[in-house]
Amino acid sequence: MRDDVPSRTAAWVAACRSYGAALPDQARLIEDPYGAAFAGLGGGGVTPPAAMVRWLTPFRRWVMYMQVRTRVLDDAMLAFVARGGTQIVVLGAGYDCRALRFAESLRGARVFEVDHPATQGHKQRVLARTGVTSPATYVTWDFEARPMAELPTALAAAGLDLAKPTFTIWEGVTMYLSDAAIDASVRAIKAWSPPGSELAFTYVTRASIDHPALVTRALGAMLRTAGEPWRFGWDPAALGGWLGDRGLALADDASIAEHAQRLLPAAWARGVGERGRRIALARAGGVGESIAVART
Ligand SMILES: C[S@@+](CC[C@H](N)C(=O)[O-])C[C@H]1O[C@@H](n2cnc3c(N)ncnc32)[C@H](O)[C@@H]1O
C-alpha cells in the first residue's frame, strides 16, 4: 500500500459490510453499523444504497462475500472467547470494528488492532469525529518496513500477555503482502501464540494470482490503480505443510463459496465468492480445542 494514503481496500470492505443492512433477513449474517463512515459514506450510521444492494448483481455479490467472510471469522473468534479466551489480535485491522460490534461478548477480553499508520490514523480520526470510543488497543506497524520479529515485544509493551492464548485475525490482508512479510508475519504470530492460541485468516489461491479468471483480472486492475495490488497466494494443498514448518497446525480450510453454502439459503449462496478465495483456521501447540468450523 502507499505510505501516506489510508488503505482504500479497507474502506471498500468496511462499507460493503455496512451495506449488508440493506439485505433481506435471510441473507444477513452480520451487523456492522460503523463501516460506511470510513469510506466517507453515511456519517456515524449507515445509509445503505438499498436498491443498489438488491438489484445490482456485482455489487450485491461483494456485499454477500463480506457477509460470509466476516461471519466465519466472527464465529471462530466468539467460539474462542466462549472457551475462555481473553486476547484478540487483529492484524491489518483496517476498519474492522469487532471490538465495538461485540463489546458485550468481549467485555472480559482485550482487543489489539495492528495496522499501517496511515490506515489506523484515519480510523481513529473517523471514530473521534463520529463520537465513538473503541475499547481496542492500537499498535501501528508497517509489515513491510518494520521487522515483524519485533512486533511480539511491541504487543507485549501494549499489554498483550505472551503467556496467554491469543486469537489472531488476519482478514483480507495476506494477498497484499510480499512473500518475506508473510513468512515473517506468521513467525511473529507464532511468537505471541502459546498453546491454545488460534489464527484465522483469509487468503487467495496462488492459482488465482498466477492465472486469474476474467473477474479477478478486472479486480486486479482496480487494485493496482488503488496502489494495493494482490501479490501473495498459497496453494491450498501445500498450506498445511507450510504452516506446520512454522509451528502451526491447520485445523480448517474452505472456500468462501463452501462457507456460503453452509450459511445461506441456496438462492443467496449462489455466486458468492470465487473458489479461489478461502478462509483458513490454524492452531498453536497441542493444547486447546480445534476451531474448525462445524459443518452441517
Ligand atoms: C483489505 S484491508 C482489510 C482490513 C480489515 N482486516 C478488514 O477485513 O476489514 C487490508 C488491510 O491491510 C493493511 N495493510 C496492507 N499492507 C500493510 C502493511 N505493509 N503494513 C501494515 N498494514 C498493511 C491495510 O492498512 C488494510 O487495513
CSV table of C-alpha atoms and ligand atoms in Angstrom, one decimal:
chain,number,residue,atom,x,y,z
A,1,MET,CA,0.0,0.0,0.0
A,2,ARG,CA,1.0,3.6,-0.4
A,3,ASP,CA,2.9,5.1,2.6
A,4,ASP,CA,0.8,8.2,3.1
A,5,VAL,CA,-2.6,7.0,2.0
A,6,PRO,CA,-5.1,5.1,4.2
A,7,SER,CA,-6.0,1.8,2.7
A,8,ARG,CA,-8.7,2.1,0.1
A,9,THR,CA,-9.5,-1.6,0.1
A,10,ALA,CA,-10.1,-1.3,3.8
A,11,ALA,CA,-12.7,1.4,3.2
A,12,TRP,CA,-14.3,-0.6,0.5
A,13,VAL,CA,-14.7,-3.8,2.5
A,14,ALA,CA,-15.9,-1.9,5.6
A,15,ALA,CA,-18.5,-0.1,3.5
A,16,CYS,CA,-19.6,-3.4,2.0
A,17,ARG,CA,-20.0,-4.9,5.5
A,18,SER,CA,-22.3,-2.0,6.5
A,19,TYR,CA,-24.4,-2.3,3.3
A,20,GLY,CA,-25.4,-5.8,4.5
A,21,ALA,CA,-28.0,-3.8,6.4
A,22,ALA,CA,-29.9,-3.4,3.1
A,23,LEU,CA,-30.2,-7.2,2.6
A,24,PRO,CA,-33.3,-9.1,3.5
A,25,ASP,CA,-33.2,-11.0,6.8
A,26,GLN,CA,-32.4,-14.5,5.3
A,27,ALA,CA,-29.3,-13.1,3.6
A,28,ARG,CA,-28.0,-11.1,6.6
A,29,LEU,CA,-25.2,-12.8,8.5
A,30,ILE,CA,-23.5,-9.8,10.3
A,31,GLU,CA,-24.3,-6.3,11.5
A,32,ASP,CA,-21.7,-3.5,11.1
A,33,PRO,CA,-23.2,-0.1,11.5
A,34,TYR,CA,-19.7,1.5,11.6
A,35,GLY,CA,-18.1,0.5,8.3
A,36,ALA,CA,-19.6,3.0,5.9
A,37,ALA,CA,-18.3,6.0,7.8
A,38,PHE,CA,-14.7,5.0,7.0
A,39,ALA,CA,-15.4,5.3,3.3
A,40,GLY,CA,-16.9,8.8,3.9
A,41,LEU,CA,-20.4,7.5,3.5
A,42,GLY,CA,-23.2,7.9,5.9
A,43,GLY,CA,-21.7,9.7,8.9
A,44,GLY,CA,-21.7,7.5,12.0
A,45,GLY,CA,-24.6,5.4,10.9
A,46,VAL,CA,-25.4,3.6,7.7
A,47,THR,CA,-27.1,4.9,4.7
A,48,PRO,CA,-27.2,1.7,2.6
A,49,PRO,CA,-28.0,2.2,-1.1
A,50,ALA,CA,-30.7,-0.4,-0.7
A,51,ALA,CA,-31.7,-0.5,-4.4
A,52,MET,CA,-28.0,-1.0,-5.4
A,53,VAL,CA,-27.5,-3.8,-3.0
A,54,ARG,CA,-30.8,-5.5,-4.0
A,55,TRP,CA,-30.6,-5.1,-7.8
A,56,LEU,CA,-27.0,-4.5,-8.9
A,57,THR,CA,-25.7,-8.1,-9.0
A,58,PRO,CA,-21.9,-7.4,-8.9
A,59,PHE,CA,-22.3,-5.0,-6.0
A,60,ARG,CA,-24.6,-7.4,-4.2
A,61,ARG,CA,-22.1,-10.2,-4.6
A,62,TRP,CA,-19.4,-8.1,-2.9
A,63,VAL,CA,-21.8,-7.3,0.0
A,64,MET,CA,-22.7,-11.0,0.3
A,65,TYR,CA,-19.0,-12.0,0.1
A,66,MET,CA,-18.2,-9.7,3.0
A,67,GLN,CA,-21.2,-11.1,5.0
A,68,VAL,CA,-19.8,-14.6,4.7
A,69,ARG,CA,-16.1,-13.8,5.2
A,70,THR,CA,-16.7,-11.7,8.3
A,71,ARG,CA,-19.3,-14.1,9.8
A,72,VAL,CA,-17.0,-17.1,9.6
A,73,LEU,CA,-14.2,-15.1,11.4
A,74,ASP,CA,-16.8,-13.7,13.9
A,75,ASP,CA,-17.9,-17.2,14.8
A,76,ALA,CA,-14.4,-18.5,15.2
A,77,MET,CA,-13.5,-15.6,17.5
A,78,LEU,CA,-16.6,-15.9,19.6
A,79,ALA,CA,-16.0,-19.6,20.0
A,80,PHE,CA,-12.5,-18.9,21.3
A,81,VAL,CA,-13.9,-16.3,23.7
A,82,ALA,CA,-16.7,-18.8,24.8
A,83,ARG,CA,-13.9,-21.3,25.7
A,84,GLY,CA,-12.3,-18.7,28.0
A,85,GLY,CA,-10.0,-16.8,25.5
A,86,THR,CA,-9.3,-13.2,26.6
A,87,GLN,CA,-6.9,-11.9,24.0
A,88,ILE,CA,-7.6,-10.9,20.3
A,89,VAL,CA,-5.0,-9.5,17.9
A,90,VAL,CA,-6.4,-8.1,14.7
A,91,LEU,CA,-3.5,-7.9,12.2
A,92,GLY,CA,-4.1,-5.5,9.4
A,93,ALA,CA,-7.2,-4.4,11.2
A,94,GLY,CA,-8.2,-1.7,8.9
A,95,TYR,CA,-11.8,-0.6,9.8
A,96,ASP,CA,-12.6,-3.8,11.5
A,97,CYS,CA,-14.9,-2.9,14.3
A,98,ARG,CA,-15.2,-6.2,16.1
A,99,ALA,CA,-14.2,-4.5,19.4
A,100,LEU,CA,-17.3,-2.3,19.1
A,101,ARG,CA,-19.6,-4.8,17.3
A,102,PHE,CA,-19.0,-7.4,20.1
A,103,ALA,CA,-18.4,-5.1,23.0
A,104,GLU,CA,-20.6,-7.2,25.2
A,105,SER,CA,-19.2,-10.6,24.3
A,106,LEU,CA,-15.7,-9.2,24.5
A,107,ARG,CA,-16.1,-7.5,27.9
A,108,GLY,CA,-13.6,-9.8,29.6
A,109,ALA,CA,-11.2,-9.7,26.7
A,110,ARG,CA,-8.7,-7.3,25.2
A,111,VAL,CA,-8.5,-6.5,21.5
A,112,PHE,CA,-5.3,-5.3,20.0
A,113,GLU,CA,-5.5,-3.8,16.5
A,114,VAL,CA,-2.3,-3.6,14.4
A,115,ASP,CA,-2.2,-1.7,11.2
A,116,HIS,CA,-0.3,0.7,8.9
A,117,PRO,CA,-0.1,4.2,10.5
A,118,ALA,CA,-1.9,5.8,7.6
A,119,THR,CA,-5.0,3.5,7.9
A,120,GLN,CA,-5.0,3.4,11.6
A,121,GLY,CA,-4.7,7.2,11.8
A,122,HIS,CA,-7.8,7.6,9.5
A,123,LYS,CA,-9.7,5.0,11.6
A,124,GLN,CA,-9.0,7.0,14.8
A,125,ARG,CA,-10.0,10.3,13.3
A,126,VAL,CA,-13.3,8.9,11.9
A,127,LEU,CA,-14.2,7.3,15.2
A,128,ALA,CA,-13.4,10.5,17.1
A,129,ARG,CA,-15.4,12.6,14.6
A,130,THR,CA,-18.4,10.3,15.0
A,131,GLY,CA,-18.1,10.3,18.8
A,132,VAL,CA,-17.4,6.6,19.1
A,133,THR,CA,-14.8,5.3,21.5
A,134,SER,CA,-13.5,1.8,20.7
A,135,PRO,CA,-12.1,-0.3,23.6
A,136,ALA,CA,-9.4,-1.6,21.2
A,137,THR,CA,-5.7,-1.0,21.9
A,138,TYR,CA,-3.9,0.4,18.9
A,139,VAL,CA,-0.4,-0.6,17.7
A,140,THR,CA,0.9,0.9,14.4
A,141,TRP,CA,3.1,-1.2,12.3
A,142,ASP,CA,4.2,-1.4,8.7
A,143,PHE,CA,4.5,-5.1,7.9
A,144,GLU,CA,6.9,-4.4,5.1
A,145,ALA,CA,9.1,-1.7,6.6
A,146,ARG,CA,9.4,-2.7,10.2
A,147,PRO,CA,10.9,-6.0,11.4
A,148,MET,CA,8.0,-8.3,12.2
A,149,ALA,CA,10.2,-10.1,14.7
A,150,GLU,CA,9.9,-7.0,16.9
A,151,LEU,CA,6.1,-6.9,16.9
A,152,PRO,CA,5.6,-9.5,19.7
A,153,THR,CA,7.6,-7.3,22.0
A,154,ALA,CA,5.7,-4.2,20.9
A,155,LEU,CA,2.4,-6.0,21.6
A,156,ALA,CA,3.6,-7.1,25.0
A,157,ALA,CA,4.5,-3.5,25.7
A,158,ALA,CA,1.0,-2.6,24.8
A,159,GLY,CA,-0.4,-5.1,27.3
A,160,LEU,CA,-0.6,-8.5,25.4
A,161,ASP,CA,0.3,-11.3,27.8
A,162,LEU,CA,2.5,-13.6,25.7
A,163,ALA,CA,1.9,-16.5,28.0
A,164,LYS,CA,-1.9,-16.4,27.5
A,165,PRO,CA,-3.7,-18.0,24.5
A,166,THR,CA,-4.4,-15.4,21.8
A,167,PHE,CA,-6.8,-15.4,18.8
A,168,THR,CA,-5.3,-13.7,15.8
A,169,ILE,CA,-7.5,-12.5,13.0
A,170,TRP,CA,-5.8,-11.7,9.6
A,171,GLU,CA,-8.7,-10.8,7.4
A,172,GLY,CA,-8.2,-9.6,3.9
A,173,VAL,CA,-4.5,-8.9,4.3
A,174,THR,CA,-2.3,-11.7,3.2
A,175,MET,CA,-2.9,-11.1,-0.5
A,176,TYR,CA,-1.4,-7.6,-0.3
A,177,LEU,CA,1.9,-8.6,1.3
A,178,SER,CA,5.3,-9.7,-0.1
A,179,ASP,CA,6.5,-13.3,0.4
A,180,ALA,CA,9.0,-12.1,3.0
A,181,ALA,CA,6.4,-10.2,5.0
A,182,ILE,CA,4.1,-13.2,5.0
A,183,ASP,CA,6.8,-15.5,6.3
A,184,ALA,CA,7.9,-13.0,9.0
A,185,SER,CA,4.3,-12.3,10.0
A,186,VAL,CA,3.5,-16.0,10.6
A,187,ARG,CA,6.7,-16.5,12.6
A,188,ALA,CA,5.7,-13.4,14.7
A,189,ILE,CA,2.2,-14.7,15.2
A,190,LYS,CA,3.7,-18.0,16.4
A,191,ALA,CA,5.8,-16.0,18.9
A,192,TRP,CA,2.6,-14.5,20.6
A,193,SER,CA,0.7,-17.7,20.3
A,194,PRO,CA,1.3,-20.2,23.2
A,195,PRO,CA,-0.7,-23.5,23.1
A,196,GLY,CA,-4.4,-22.9,22.9
A,197,SER,CA,-3.9,-19.9,20.6
A,198,GLU,CA,-5.5,-19.8,17.2
A,199,LEU,CA,-5.0,-18.0,13.9
A,200,ALA,CA,-7.9,-17.3,11.5
A,201,PHE,CA,-7.0,-15.8,8.1
A,202,THR,CA,-8.3,-15.3,4.6
A,203,TYR,CA,-6.2,-15.9,1.5
A,204,VAL,CA,-6.4,-16.2,-2.2
A,205,THR,CA,-5.0,-19.2,-4.0
A,206,ARG,CA,-1.7,-19.0,-5.8
A,207,ALA,CA,-3.5,-20.1,-9.0
A,208,SER,CA,-5.9,-17.1,-8.8
A,209,ILE,CA,-2.9,-14.8,-8.8
A,210,ASP,CA,-0.9,-16.6,-11.5
A,211,HIS,CA,-3.9,-17.5,-13.7
A,212,PRO,CA,-6.7,-15.0,-12.8
A,213,ALA,CA,-10.2,-15.5,-14.1
A,214,LEU,CA,-11.7,-12.6,-16.0
A,215,VAL,CA,-13.5,-11.1,-13.0
A,216,THR,CA,-10.2,-11.4,-10.9
A,217,ARG,CA,-8.3,-9.6,-13.8
A,218,ALA,CA,-10.8,-6.7,-13.7
A,219,LEU,CA,-10.5,-6.6,-9.9
A,220,GLY,CA,-6.7,-6.7,-10.2
A,221,ALA,CA,-6.7,-3.6,-12.5
A,222,MET,CA,-8.7,-1.7,-9.9
A,223,LEU,CA,-6.5,-2.8,-7.0
A,224,ARG,CA,-3.3,-1.8,-8.9
A,225,THR,CA,-4.9,1.7,-9.5
A,226,ALA,CA,-5.6,1.9,-5.8
A,227,GLY,CA,-1.9,1.1,-5.1
A,228,GLU,CA,-2.9,-2.2,-3.4
A,229,PRO,CA,-2.2,-5.0,-5.9
A,230,TRP,CA,-2.6,-8.7,-4.9
A,231,ARG,CA,0.8,-10.1,-4.5
A,232,PHE,CA,0.6,-13.3,-2.5
A,233,GLY,CA,-1.3,-16.5,-2.5
A,234,TRP,CA,-1.0,-20.1,-1.1
A,235,ASP,CA,-1.5,-23.4,-2.9
A,236,PRO,CA,-4.2,-24.9,-0.6
A,237,ALA,CA,-2.6,-28.4,-1.0
A,238,ALA,CA,0.7,-27.0,0.5
A,239,LEU,CA,-0.8,-24.7,3.2
A,240,GLY,CA,-0.9,-27.4,6.0
A,241,GLY,CA,2.8,-28.2,5.5
A,242,TRP,CA,3.8,-24.6,5.1
A,243,LEU,CA,2.1,-23.7,8.5
A,244,GLY,CA,3.5,-26.9,10.1
A,245,ASP,CA,7.0,-25.8,9.2
A,246,ARG,CA,6.3,-22.6,11.3
A,247,GLY,CA,4.7,-24.4,14.3
A,248,LEU,CA,1.0,-24.0,13.5
A,249,ALA,CA,-1.4,-26.8,12.7
A,250,LEU,CA,-4.0,-26.3,10.0
A,251,ALA,CA,-7.5,-27.0,11.5
A,252,ASP,CA,-9.8,-25.9,8.7
A,253,ASP,CA,-9.5,-24.6,5.2
A,254,ALA,CA,-12.5,-23.9,2.9
A,255,SER,CA,-13.5,-21.6,0.1
A,256,ILE,CA,-15.8,-18.7,0.7
A,257,ALA,CA,-18.2,-20.4,-1.7
A,258,GLU,CA,-18.3,-23.5,0.6
A,259,HIS,CA,-19.0,-21.3,3.7
A,260,ALA,CA,-21.7,-19.5,1.8
A,261,GLN,CA,-23.4,-22.8,1.0
A,262,ARG,CA,-23.3,-23.7,4.7
A,263,LEU,CA,-24.5,-20.4,6.0
A,264,LEU,CA,-27.0,-19.1,3.4
A,265,PRO,CA,-30.2,-20.3,1.6
A,266,ALA,CA,-29.2,-21.8,-1.7
A,267,ALA,CA,-30.6,-18.9,-3.8
A,268,TRP,CA,-28.4,-16.5,-1.8
A,269,ALA,CA,-25.3,-18.7,-1.7
A,270,ARG,CA,-25.1,-19.0,-5.5
A,271,GLY,CA,-22.4,-16.8,-6.9
A,272,VAL,CA,-20.9,-15.8,-3.5
A,273,GLY,CA,-17.2,-15.9,-3.5
A,274,GLU,CA,-14.9,-17.2,-6.2
A,275,ARG,CA,-13.5,-20.6,-5.3
A,276,GLY,CA,-10.0,-19.1,-5.2
A,277,ARG,CA,-10.8,-17.1,-2.1
A,278,ARG,CA,-10.5,-19.1,1.1
A,279,ILE,CA,-10.6,-18.9,4.9
A,280,ALA,CA,-8.2,-21.0,7.0
A,281,LEU,CA,-8.0,-21.7,10.7
A,282,ALA,CA,-4.9,-22.9,12.4
A,283,ARG,CA,-3.9,-23.6,16.0
A,284,ALA,CA,-0.7,-23.4,18.0
A,285,GLY,CA,0.6,-26.1,20.3
A,286,GLY,CA,-1.0,-29.3,21.4
A,287,VAL,CA,-3.4,-27.8,23.9
A,288,GLY,CA,-6.8,-26.3,23.2
A,289,GLU,CA,-9.7,-27.4,21.1
A,290,SER,CA,-10.0,-27.2,17.4
A,291,ILE,CA,-11.6,-24.1,16.0
A,292,ALA,CA,-12.6,-25.9,12.9
A,293,VAL,CA,-16.0,-24.6,11.8
A,294,ALA,CA,-18.7,-27.1,12.4
A,295,ARG,CA,-20.1,-28.3,9.1
A,296,THR,CA,-23.8,-29.1,8.8
B,1,LIG,C1,-8.4,-5.1,2.6
B,1,LIG,S1,-7.9,-4.3,4.0
B,1,LIG,C2,-8.6,-5.3,5.2
B,1,LIG,C3,-8.9,-4.6,6.5
B,1,LIG,C4,-9.6,-5.4,7.6
B,1,LIG,N1,-8.8,-6.6,8.0
B,1,LIG,C5,-11.0,-5.9,7.1
B,1,LIG,O1,-11.1,-7.0,6.7
B,1,LIG,O2,-11.9,-5.0,7.1
B,1,LIG,C6,-6.1,-4.6,4.1
B,1,LIG,C7,-5.5,-4.0,5.4
B,1,LIG,O3,-4.1,-4.4,5.4
B,1,LIG,C8,-3.4,-3.3,5.8
B,1,LIG,N2,-2.0,-3.3,5.2
B,1,LIG,C9,-1.7,-3.6,3.9
B,1,LIG,N3,-0.3,-3.5,3.8
B,1,LIG,C10,0.2,-3.2,5.0
B,1,LIG,C11,1.5,-3.0,5.5
B,1,LIG,N4,2.5,-3.1,4.7
B,1,LIG,N5,1.6,-2.7,6.8
B,1,LIG,C12,0.5,-2.7,7.7
B,1,LIG,N6,-0.7,-2.8,7.2
B,1,LIG,C13,-0.9,-3.1,5.9
B,1,LIG,C14,-4.1,-2.1,5.3
B,1,LIG,O4,-3.8,-0.9,6.0
B,1,LIG,C15,-5.6,-2.5,5.5
B,1,LIG,O5,-6.1,-2.1,6.7
